[in-house]
């Protein structure tokens, strides 16, 4: 039986750089969101996903499919946002088992207030650290990898 090939030095270096970079970005963004808006990164993602949806609402199953957190993590984050008055949950009129999450007026205001600082931080930490050509290449590579992984896992790319 053939042994799987080991990762070469460049491949292993790229893998480690990806893991380290993603962890550092998440840590820095998480801290800034907590300091500036009192939100976790996961909570901010929920608010933005809802803000991007028609009418500012999604079924919880749709939200779970789009969010990067686990389903149980999503339920917890939505509950926390509901306690803070930023999200409301209600039964889905077409499906008694379905739950719809929607932004409240306070939730919309929180997204509008938080977005400029968040966008500036992402630009500073992620976009501006690379040349235009390097960023274009990275973006294309990440999109291709995301699409491949979503296809393999049966998820839709988001």
Short mmCIF file of N, CA and C in Angstrom, two decimals:
data_model
loop_
_atom_site.label_atom_id
_atom_site.label_comp_id
_atom_site.label_asym_id
_atom_site.label_seq_id
_atom_site.Cartn_x
_atom_site.Cartn_y
_atom_site.Cartn_z
N UNK A 1 0.85 -1.17 0.00
CA UNK A 1 0.00 0.00 0.00
C UNK A 1 0.90 1.24 0.00
N UNK A 2 0.59 2.17 -0.88
CA UNK A 2 1.38 3.39 -1.00
C UNK A 2 1.08 4.35 0.15
N UNK A 3 2.13 4.92 0.68
CA UNK A 3 1.98 5.96 1.70
C UNK A 3 1.57 7.26 1.02
N UNK A 4 0.68 8.04 1.63
CA UNK A 4 0.35 9.33 1.02
C UNK A 4 1.59 10.21 1.02
N UNK A 5 1.75 11.01 -0.02
CA UNK A 5 2.94 11.85 -0.07
C UNK A 5 2.93 12.88 1.06
N UNK A 6 4.08 13.12 1.61
CA UNK A 6 4.22 14.16 2.63
C UNK A 6 4.12 15.52 1.98
N UNK A 7 3.80 16.49 2.76
CA UNK A 7 3.80 17.85 2.24
C UNK A 7 5.23 18.32 2.09
N UNK A 8 5.49 18.98 0.98
CA UNK A 8 6.80 19.57 0.78
C UNK A 8 6.98 20.78 1.67
N UNK A 9 8.17 21.29 1.71
CA UNK A 9 8.49 22.43 2.57
C UNK A 9 7.61 23.64 2.25
N UNK A 10 7.45 23.95 0.97
CA UNK A 10 6.63 25.10 0.57
C UNK A 10 5.15 24.86 0.90
N UNK A 11 4.67 23.64 0.66
CA UNK A 11 3.27 23.31 0.95
C UNK A 11 2.99 23.40 2.45
N UNK A 12 3.87 22.82 3.24
CA UNK A 12 3.70 22.87 4.68
C UNK A 12 3.81 24.30 5.20
N UNK A 13 4.73 25.06 4.64
CA UNK A 13 4.86 26.47 5.03
C UNK A 13 3.61 27.27 4.70
N UNK A 14 3.03 27.03 3.53
CA UNK A 14 1.80 27.73 3.14
C UNK A 14 0.65 27.34 4.06
N UNK A 15 0.55 26.04 4.38
CA UNK A 15 -0.52 25.57 5.27
C UNK A 15 -0.40 26.22 6.65
N UNK A 16 0.80 26.22 7.19
CA UNK A 16 1.02 26.83 8.51
C UNK A 16 0.76 28.33 8.47
N UNK A 17 1.16 28.98 7.39
CA UNK A 17 0.92 30.42 7.26
C UNK A 17 -0.58 30.71 7.20
N UNK A 18 -1.34 29.88 6.49
CA UNK A 18 -2.78 30.05 6.42
C UNK A 18 -3.41 29.92 7.80
N UNK A 19 -3.05 28.88 8.52
CA UNK A 19 -3.61 28.68 9.87
C UNK A 19 -3.26 29.83 10.80
N UNK A 20 -2.01 30.23 10.80
CA UNK A 20 -1.55 31.30 11.67
C UNK A 20 -2.21 32.63 11.32
N UNK A 21 -2.28 32.91 10.02
CA UNK A 21 -2.88 34.17 9.57
C UNK A 21 -4.36 34.23 9.92
N UNK A 22 -5.08 33.16 9.67
CA UNK A 22 -6.51 33.13 9.97
C UNK A 22 -6.75 33.29 11.47
N UNK A 23 -5.97 32.62 12.29
CA UNK A 23 -6.13 32.72 13.75
C UNK A 23 -5.84 34.14 14.23
N UNK A 24 -4.78 34.74 13.70
CA UNK A 24 -4.42 36.10 14.12
C UNK A 24 -5.48 37.10 13.67
N UNK A 25 -5.93 37.00 12.42
CA UNK A 25 -6.99 37.89 11.93
C UNK A 25 -8.23 37.78 12.79
N UNK A 26 -8.66 36.55 13.06
CA UNK A 26 -9.86 36.35 13.87
C UNK A 26 -9.70 36.94 15.27
N UNK A 27 -8.53 36.74 15.87
CA UNK A 27 -8.30 37.27 17.22
C UNK A 27 -8.35 38.80 17.23
N UNK A 28 -7.69 39.43 16.27
CA UNK A 28 -7.66 40.89 16.21
C UNK A 28 -9.04 41.48 15.91
N UNK A 29 -9.76 40.85 14.99
CA UNK A 29 -11.10 41.33 14.65
C UNK A 29 -12.05 41.12 15.82
N UNK A 30 -11.97 39.96 16.46
CA UNK A 30 -12.80 39.67 17.63
C UNK A 30 -12.60 40.73 18.72
N UNK A 31 -11.35 41.05 19.01
CA UNK A 31 -11.07 42.03 20.06
C UNK A 31 -11.61 43.40 19.70
N UNK A 32 -11.41 43.82 18.46
CA UNK A 32 -11.90 45.15 18.06
C UNK A 32 -13.42 45.22 18.11
N UNK A 33 -14.10 44.16 17.64
CA UNK A 33 -15.56 44.15 17.70
C UNK A 33 -16.05 44.20 19.14
N UNK A 34 -15.39 43.48 20.03
CA UNK A 34 -15.77 43.53 21.45
C UNK A 34 -15.56 44.94 22.01
N UNK A 35 -14.41 45.54 21.69
CA UNK A 35 -14.10 46.88 22.21
C UNK A 35 -15.04 47.94 21.64
N UNK A 36 -15.28 47.89 20.33
CA UNK A 36 -16.03 48.94 19.66
C UNK A 36 -17.54 48.77 19.74
N UNK A 37 -18.02 47.52 19.71
CA UNK A 37 -19.46 47.30 19.58
C UNK A 37 -20.03 46.35 20.63
N UNK A 38 -19.18 45.75 21.46
CA UNK A 38 -19.67 44.80 22.44
C UNK A 38 -20.19 43.52 21.81
N UNK A 39 -19.66 43.18 20.63
CA UNK A 39 -20.10 42.00 19.90
C UNK A 39 -18.95 41.02 19.71
N UNK A 40 -19.28 39.75 19.64
CA UNK A 40 -18.29 38.76 19.20
C UNK A 40 -18.27 38.78 17.68
N UNK A 41 -17.24 38.20 17.10
CA UNK A 41 -17.15 38.10 15.64
C UNK A 41 -18.35 37.31 15.11
N UNK A 42 -18.72 36.23 15.78
CA UNK A 42 -19.86 35.41 15.36
C UNK A 42 -21.16 36.20 15.42
N UNK A 43 -21.34 37.01 16.45
CA UNK A 43 -22.54 37.82 16.56
C UNK A 43 -22.61 38.85 15.44
N UNK A 44 -21.47 39.47 15.15
CA UNK A 44 -21.45 40.45 14.07
C UNK A 44 -21.77 39.77 12.74
N UNK A 45 -21.25 38.57 12.53
CA UNK A 45 -21.56 37.85 11.29
C UNK A 45 -23.06 37.60 11.18
N UNK A 46 -23.72 37.21 12.26
CA UNK A 46 -25.17 36.98 12.24
C UNK A 46 -25.88 38.27 11.86
N UNK A 47 -25.51 39.38 12.47
CA UNK A 47 -26.16 40.66 12.17
C UNK A 47 -25.98 41.03 10.70
N UNK A 48 -24.77 40.85 10.18
CA UNK A 48 -24.50 41.20 8.78
C UNK A 48 -25.25 40.28 7.83
N UNK A 49 -25.28 38.98 8.13
CA UNK A 49 -26.04 38.05 7.28
C UNK A 49 -27.51 38.43 7.24
N UNK A 50 -28.07 38.81 8.38
CA UNK A 50 -29.46 39.24 8.41
C UNK A 50 -29.64 40.56 7.66
N UNK A 51 -28.71 41.49 7.84
CA UNK A 51 -28.80 42.78 7.16
C UNK A 51 -28.74 42.61 5.65
N UNK A 52 -28.01 41.62 5.18
CA UNK A 52 -27.89 41.37 3.74
C UNK A 52 -29.10 40.63 3.16
N UNK A 53 -29.93 40.07 4.00
CA UNK A 53 -31.09 39.29 3.55
C UNK A 53 -32.28 40.21 3.27
N UNK A 54 -33.15 39.81 2.36
CA UNK A 54 -34.35 40.61 2.09
C UNK A 54 -35.16 40.83 3.36
N UNK A 55 -35.48 42.08 3.64
CA UNK A 55 -36.26 42.40 4.83
C UNK A 55 -35.53 42.23 6.14
N UNK A 56 -34.23 41.92 6.08
CA UNK A 56 -33.44 41.76 7.30
C UNK A 56 -33.80 40.52 8.10
N UNK A 57 -34.28 39.48 7.39
CA UNK A 57 -34.67 38.27 8.11
C UNK A 57 -34.35 37.03 7.29
N UNK A 58 -34.10 35.94 8.02
CA UNK A 58 -33.81 34.63 7.44
C UNK A 58 -34.37 33.55 8.34
N UNK A 59 -34.75 32.45 7.73
CA UNK A 59 -35.07 31.27 8.54
C UNK A 59 -33.79 30.83 9.21
N UNK A 60 -33.89 30.32 10.39
CA UNK A 60 -32.70 29.87 11.13
C UNK A 60 -31.92 28.82 10.32
N UNK A 61 -32.60 27.96 9.58
CA UNK A 61 -31.89 26.96 8.78
C UNK A 61 -31.07 27.63 7.68
N UNK A 62 -31.59 28.69 7.07
CA UNK A 62 -30.84 29.42 6.04
C UNK A 62 -29.65 30.15 6.67
N UNK A 63 -29.89 30.73 7.81
CA UNK A 63 -28.82 31.43 8.53
C UNK A 63 -27.72 30.45 8.92
N UNK A 64 -28.10 29.28 9.39
CA UNK A 64 -27.11 28.26 9.76
C UNK A 64 -26.30 27.81 8.55
N UNK A 65 -26.93 27.72 7.39
CA UNK A 65 -26.23 27.32 6.19
C UNK A 65 -25.24 28.35 5.70
N UNK A 66 -25.49 29.62 6.00
CA UNK A 66 -24.62 30.71 5.53
C UNK A 66 -23.53 31.05 6.54
N UNK A 67 -23.79 30.86 7.81
CA UNK A 67 -22.86 31.29 8.85
C UNK A 67 -21.67 30.34 8.96
N UNK A 68 -20.57 30.87 9.46
CA UNK A 68 -19.37 30.05 9.61
C UNK A 68 -19.32 29.32 10.94
N UNK A 69 -20.21 29.61 11.85
CA UNK A 69 -20.22 28.95 13.15
C UNK A 69 -21.08 27.69 13.09
N UNK A 70 -20.94 26.82 14.06
CA UNK A 70 -21.74 25.59 14.11
C UNK A 70 -23.20 25.93 14.36
N UNK A 71 -24.09 24.97 14.10
CA UNK A 71 -25.51 25.21 14.32
C UNK A 71 -25.81 25.51 15.79
N UNK A 72 -25.18 24.77 16.69
CA UNK A 72 -25.43 25.03 18.12
C UNK A 72 -24.83 26.38 18.51
N UNK A 73 -23.68 26.72 17.95
CA UNK A 73 -23.08 28.02 18.21
C UNK A 73 -23.95 29.15 17.69
N UNK A 74 -24.54 28.93 16.52
CA UNK A 74 -25.43 29.93 15.94
C UNK A 74 -26.64 30.16 16.83
N UNK A 75 -27.25 29.08 17.30
CA UNK A 75 -28.42 29.20 18.17
C UNK A 75 -28.07 30.01 19.42
N UNK A 76 -26.90 29.74 19.99
CA UNK A 76 -26.46 30.49 21.17
C UNK A 76 -26.26 31.96 20.83
N UNK A 77 -25.59 32.25 19.71
CA UNK A 77 -25.32 33.65 19.35
C UNK A 77 -26.63 34.41 19.08
N UNK A 78 -27.57 33.77 18.40
CA UNK A 78 -28.85 34.42 18.13
C UNK A 78 -29.59 34.68 19.45
N UNK A 79 -29.53 33.74 20.38
CA UNK A 79 -30.16 33.94 21.69
C UNK A 79 -29.54 35.14 22.42
N UNK A 80 -28.22 35.26 22.34
CA UNK A 80 -27.54 36.40 22.98
C UNK A 80 -27.94 37.72 22.31
N UNK A 81 -28.03 37.70 20.99
CA UNK A 81 -28.44 38.91 20.25
C UNK A 81 -29.89 39.26 20.55
N UNK A 82 -30.72 38.25 20.75
CA UNK A 82 -32.11 38.48 21.11
C UNK A 82 -32.20 39.12 22.50
N UNK A 83 -31.42 38.61 23.45
CA UNK A 83 -31.38 39.20 24.79
C UNK A 83 -30.95 40.66 24.76
N UNK A 84 -30.04 40.98 23.84
CA UNK A 84 -29.54 42.35 23.71
C UNK A 84 -30.50 43.24 22.93
N UNK A 85 -31.60 42.66 22.41
CA UNK A 85 -32.58 43.44 21.68
C UNK A 85 -32.20 43.74 20.24
N UNK A 86 -31.22 43.01 19.70
CA UNK A 86 -30.75 43.27 18.33
C UNK A 86 -31.42 42.37 17.30
N UNK A 87 -31.93 41.23 17.75
CA UNK A 87 -32.57 40.24 16.88
C UNK A 87 -33.84 39.79 17.56
N UNK A 88 -34.82 39.43 16.75
CA UNK A 88 -36.05 38.84 17.27
C UNK A 88 -36.26 37.53 16.52
N UNK A 89 -36.82 36.54 17.24
CA UNK A 89 -37.18 35.27 16.61
C UNK A 89 -38.68 35.11 16.68
N UNK A 90 -39.23 34.51 15.61
CA UNK A 90 -40.66 34.24 15.56
C UNK A 90 -40.90 32.98 14.76
N UNK A 91 -42.06 32.40 14.96
CA UNK A 91 -42.41 31.19 14.21
C UNK A 91 -42.61 31.54 12.74
N UNK A 92 -42.26 30.60 11.91
CA UNK A 92 -42.45 30.75 10.46
C UNK A 92 -43.91 30.43 10.13
N UNK A 93 -44.62 31.34 9.47
CA UNK A 93 -46.04 31.08 9.21
C UNK A 93 -46.29 29.90 8.26
N UNK A 94 -45.34 29.60 7.37
CA UNK A 94 -45.51 28.51 6.41
C UNK A 94 -45.10 27.15 6.97
N UNK A 95 -44.35 27.13 8.07
CA UNK A 95 -43.82 25.87 8.61
C UNK A 95 -43.75 26.00 10.12
N UNK A 96 -44.61 25.27 10.81
CA UNK A 96 -44.68 25.41 12.26
C UNK A 96 -43.37 25.05 12.95
N UNK A 97 -42.52 24.25 12.29
CA UNK A 97 -41.23 23.88 12.88
C UNK A 97 -40.17 24.95 12.62
N UNK A 98 -40.42 25.83 11.66
CA UNK A 98 -39.42 26.82 11.28
C UNK A 98 -39.42 28.05 12.17
N UNK A 99 -38.26 28.62 12.34
CA UNK A 99 -38.09 29.86 13.12
C UNK A 99 -37.42 30.88 12.21
N UNK A 100 -37.92 32.09 12.26
CA UNK A 100 -37.34 33.19 11.49
C UNK A 100 -36.64 34.14 12.45
N UNK A 101 -35.41 34.49 12.10
CA UNK A 101 -34.65 35.49 12.85
C UNK A 101 -34.67 36.77 12.04
N UNK A 102 -34.91 37.89 12.71
CA UNK A 102 -34.93 39.17 12.00
C UNK A 102 -34.27 40.24 12.85
N UNK A 103 -33.72 41.22 12.16
CA UNK A 103 -33.10 42.35 12.85
C UNK A 103 -34.18 43.26 13.43
N UNK A 104 -33.94 43.75 14.61
CA UNK A 104 -34.78 44.79 15.19
C UNK A 104 -34.24 46.14 14.72
N UNK A 105 -34.94 47.20 15.05
CA UNK A 105 -34.43 48.54 14.72
C UNK A 105 -33.06 48.75 15.38
N UNK A 106 -32.92 48.26 16.61
CA UNK A 106 -31.63 48.37 17.31
C UNK A 106 -30.55 47.56 16.61
N UNK A 107 -30.93 46.41 16.05
CA UNK A 107 -29.99 45.58 15.31
C UNK A 107 -29.50 46.28 14.05
N UNK A 108 -30.44 46.90 13.32
CA UNK A 108 -30.05 47.67 12.13
C UNK A 108 -29.10 48.80 12.52
N UNK A 109 -29.42 49.49 13.60
CA UNK A 109 -28.56 50.60 14.04
C UNK A 109 -27.17 50.10 14.43
N UNK A 110 -27.10 48.93 15.08
CA UNK A 110 -25.80 48.38 15.48
C UNK A 110 -24.97 48.04 14.24
N UNK A 111 -25.59 47.44 13.23
CA UNK A 111 -24.86 47.11 11.99
C UNK A 111 -24.34 48.40 11.35
N UNK A 112 -25.20 49.40 11.21
CA UNK A 112 -24.78 50.66 10.57
C UNK A 112 -23.66 51.34 11.35
N UNK A 113 -23.71 51.28 12.66
CA UNK A 113 -22.69 51.93 13.49
C UNK A 113 -21.37 51.16 13.47
N UNK A 114 -21.43 49.84 13.36
CA UNK A 114 -20.24 49.00 13.46
C UNK A 114 -19.53 48.83 12.13
N UNK A 115 -20.27 48.82 11.04
CA UNK A 115 -19.71 48.48 9.72
C UNK A 115 -18.54 49.35 9.29
N UNK A 116 -18.57 50.67 9.44
CA UNK A 116 -17.42 51.45 8.96
C UNK A 116 -16.10 51.10 9.65
N UNK A 117 -16.12 50.94 10.95
CA UNK A 117 -14.91 50.58 11.69
C UNK A 117 -14.44 49.18 11.35
N UNK A 118 -15.39 48.25 11.19
CA UNK A 118 -15.04 46.88 10.83
C UNK A 118 -14.41 46.84 9.44
N UNK A 119 -15.02 47.54 8.50
CA UNK A 119 -14.48 47.57 7.13
C UNK A 119 -13.07 48.18 7.12
N UNK A 120 -12.87 49.22 7.89
CA UNK A 120 -11.54 49.85 7.95
C UNK A 120 -10.52 48.89 8.53
N UNK A 121 -10.91 48.13 9.55
CA UNK A 121 -9.99 47.17 10.16
C UNK A 121 -9.65 46.04 9.18
N UNK A 122 -10.65 45.52 8.48
CA UNK A 122 -10.40 44.46 7.50
C UNK A 122 -9.48 44.98 6.40
N UNK A 123 -9.73 46.19 5.96
CA UNK A 123 -8.84 46.78 4.94
C UNK A 123 -7.41 46.89 5.48
N UNK A 124 -7.27 47.37 6.69
CA UNK A 124 -5.94 47.56 7.28
C UNK A 124 -5.21 46.23 7.48
N UNK A 125 -5.92 45.24 8.04
CA UNK A 125 -5.27 43.98 8.40
C UNK A 125 -5.15 42.99 7.24
N UNK A 126 -6.05 43.07 6.27
CA UNK A 126 -6.13 42.05 5.25
C UNK A 126 -5.81 42.58 3.85
N UNK A 127 -6.48 43.62 3.44
CA UNK A 127 -6.35 44.09 2.06
C UNK A 127 -5.06 44.85 1.82
N UNK A 128 -4.77 45.82 2.67
CA UNK A 128 -3.63 46.72 2.43
C UNK A 128 -2.27 46.10 2.71
N UNK A 129 -2.24 44.91 3.28
CA UNK A 129 -0.96 44.27 3.57
C UNK A 129 -0.33 43.60 2.35
N UNK A 130 -1.03 43.60 1.24
CA UNK A 130 -0.55 42.93 0.02
C UNK A 130 -0.56 43.91 -1.15
N UNK A 131 0.30 43.64 -2.12
CA UNK A 131 0.25 44.42 -3.36
C UNK A 131 -1.07 44.10 -4.07
N UNK A 132 -1.46 44.93 -5.01
CA UNK A 132 -2.70 44.69 -5.76
C UNK A 132 -2.66 43.33 -6.45
N UNK A 133 -1.52 42.99 -7.07
CA UNK A 133 -1.40 41.70 -7.76
C UNK A 133 -1.47 40.53 -6.78
N UNK A 134 -0.78 40.66 -5.65
CA UNK A 134 -0.81 39.60 -4.64
C UNK A 134 -2.22 39.42 -4.09
N UNK A 135 -2.92 40.53 -3.85
CA UNK A 135 -4.28 40.43 -3.32
C UNK A 135 -5.21 39.79 -4.34
N UNK A 136 -5.08 40.16 -5.60
CA UNK A 136 -5.91 39.57 -6.65
C UNK A 136 -5.67 38.07 -6.74
N UNK A 137 -4.41 37.67 -6.68
CA UNK A 137 -4.08 36.24 -6.73
C UNK A 137 -4.62 35.51 -5.50
N UNK A 138 -4.46 36.09 -4.33
CA UNK A 138 -4.96 35.48 -3.11
C UNK A 138 -6.48 35.34 -3.15
N UNK A 139 -7.16 36.42 -3.54
CA UNK A 139 -8.63 36.38 -3.61
C UNK A 139 -9.11 35.29 -4.56
N UNK A 140 -8.48 35.20 -5.73
CA UNK A 140 -8.86 34.17 -6.69
C UNK A 140 -8.61 32.78 -6.16
N UNK A 141 -7.47 32.58 -5.53
CA UNK A 141 -7.15 31.27 -4.96
C UNK A 141 -8.10 30.89 -3.84
N UNK A 142 -8.41 31.82 -2.96
CA UNK A 142 -9.32 31.52 -1.85
C UNK A 142 -10.73 31.23 -2.35
N UNK A 143 -11.19 31.97 -3.35
CA UNK A 143 -12.52 31.71 -3.91
C UNK A 143 -12.58 30.33 -4.56
N UNK A 144 -11.54 29.96 -5.30
CA UNK A 144 -11.50 28.64 -5.93
C UNK A 144 -11.49 27.53 -4.88
N UNK A 145 -10.69 27.71 -3.84
CA UNK A 145 -10.62 26.72 -2.77
C UNK A 145 -11.95 26.63 -2.02
N UNK A 146 -12.55 27.77 -1.72
CA UNK A 146 -13.87 27.78 -1.05
C UNK A 146 -14.88 27.01 -1.88
N UNK A 147 -14.93 27.28 -3.19
CA UNK A 147 -15.91 26.61 -4.05
C UNK A 147 -15.66 25.11 -4.09
N UNK A 148 -14.41 24.68 -4.18
CA UNK A 148 -14.07 23.26 -4.19
C UNK A 148 -14.52 22.60 -2.89
N UNK A 149 -14.21 23.24 -1.77
CA UNK A 149 -14.56 22.65 -0.47
C UNK A 149 -16.07 22.61 -0.26
N UNK A 150 -16.78 23.65 -0.69
CA UNK A 150 -18.23 23.63 -0.58
C UNK A 150 -18.85 22.53 -1.44
N UNK A 151 -18.28 22.34 -2.63
CA UNK A 151 -18.75 21.26 -3.51
C UNK A 151 -18.53 19.91 -2.86
N UNK A 152 -17.35 19.70 -2.30
CA UNK A 152 -17.05 18.41 -1.66
C UNK A 152 -17.89 18.16 -0.43
N UNK A 153 -18.23 19.22 0.30
CA UNK A 153 -19.00 19.04 1.53
C UNK A 153 -20.50 19.08 1.28
N UNK A 154 -20.91 19.44 0.06
CA UNK A 154 -22.33 19.54 -0.24
C UNK A 154 -22.96 20.84 0.16
N UNK A 155 -22.14 21.78 0.65
CA UNK A 155 -22.65 23.10 1.02
C UNK A 155 -22.68 23.98 -0.21
N UNK A 156 -23.44 25.06 -0.11
CA UNK A 156 -23.42 26.07 -1.15
C UNK A 156 -22.36 27.10 -0.79
N UNK A 157 -21.68 27.62 -1.81
CA UNK A 157 -20.68 28.68 -1.57
C UNK A 157 -21.41 29.92 -1.11
N UNK A 158 -20.81 30.61 -0.13
CA UNK A 158 -21.42 31.84 0.35
C UNK A 158 -20.36 32.90 0.54
#
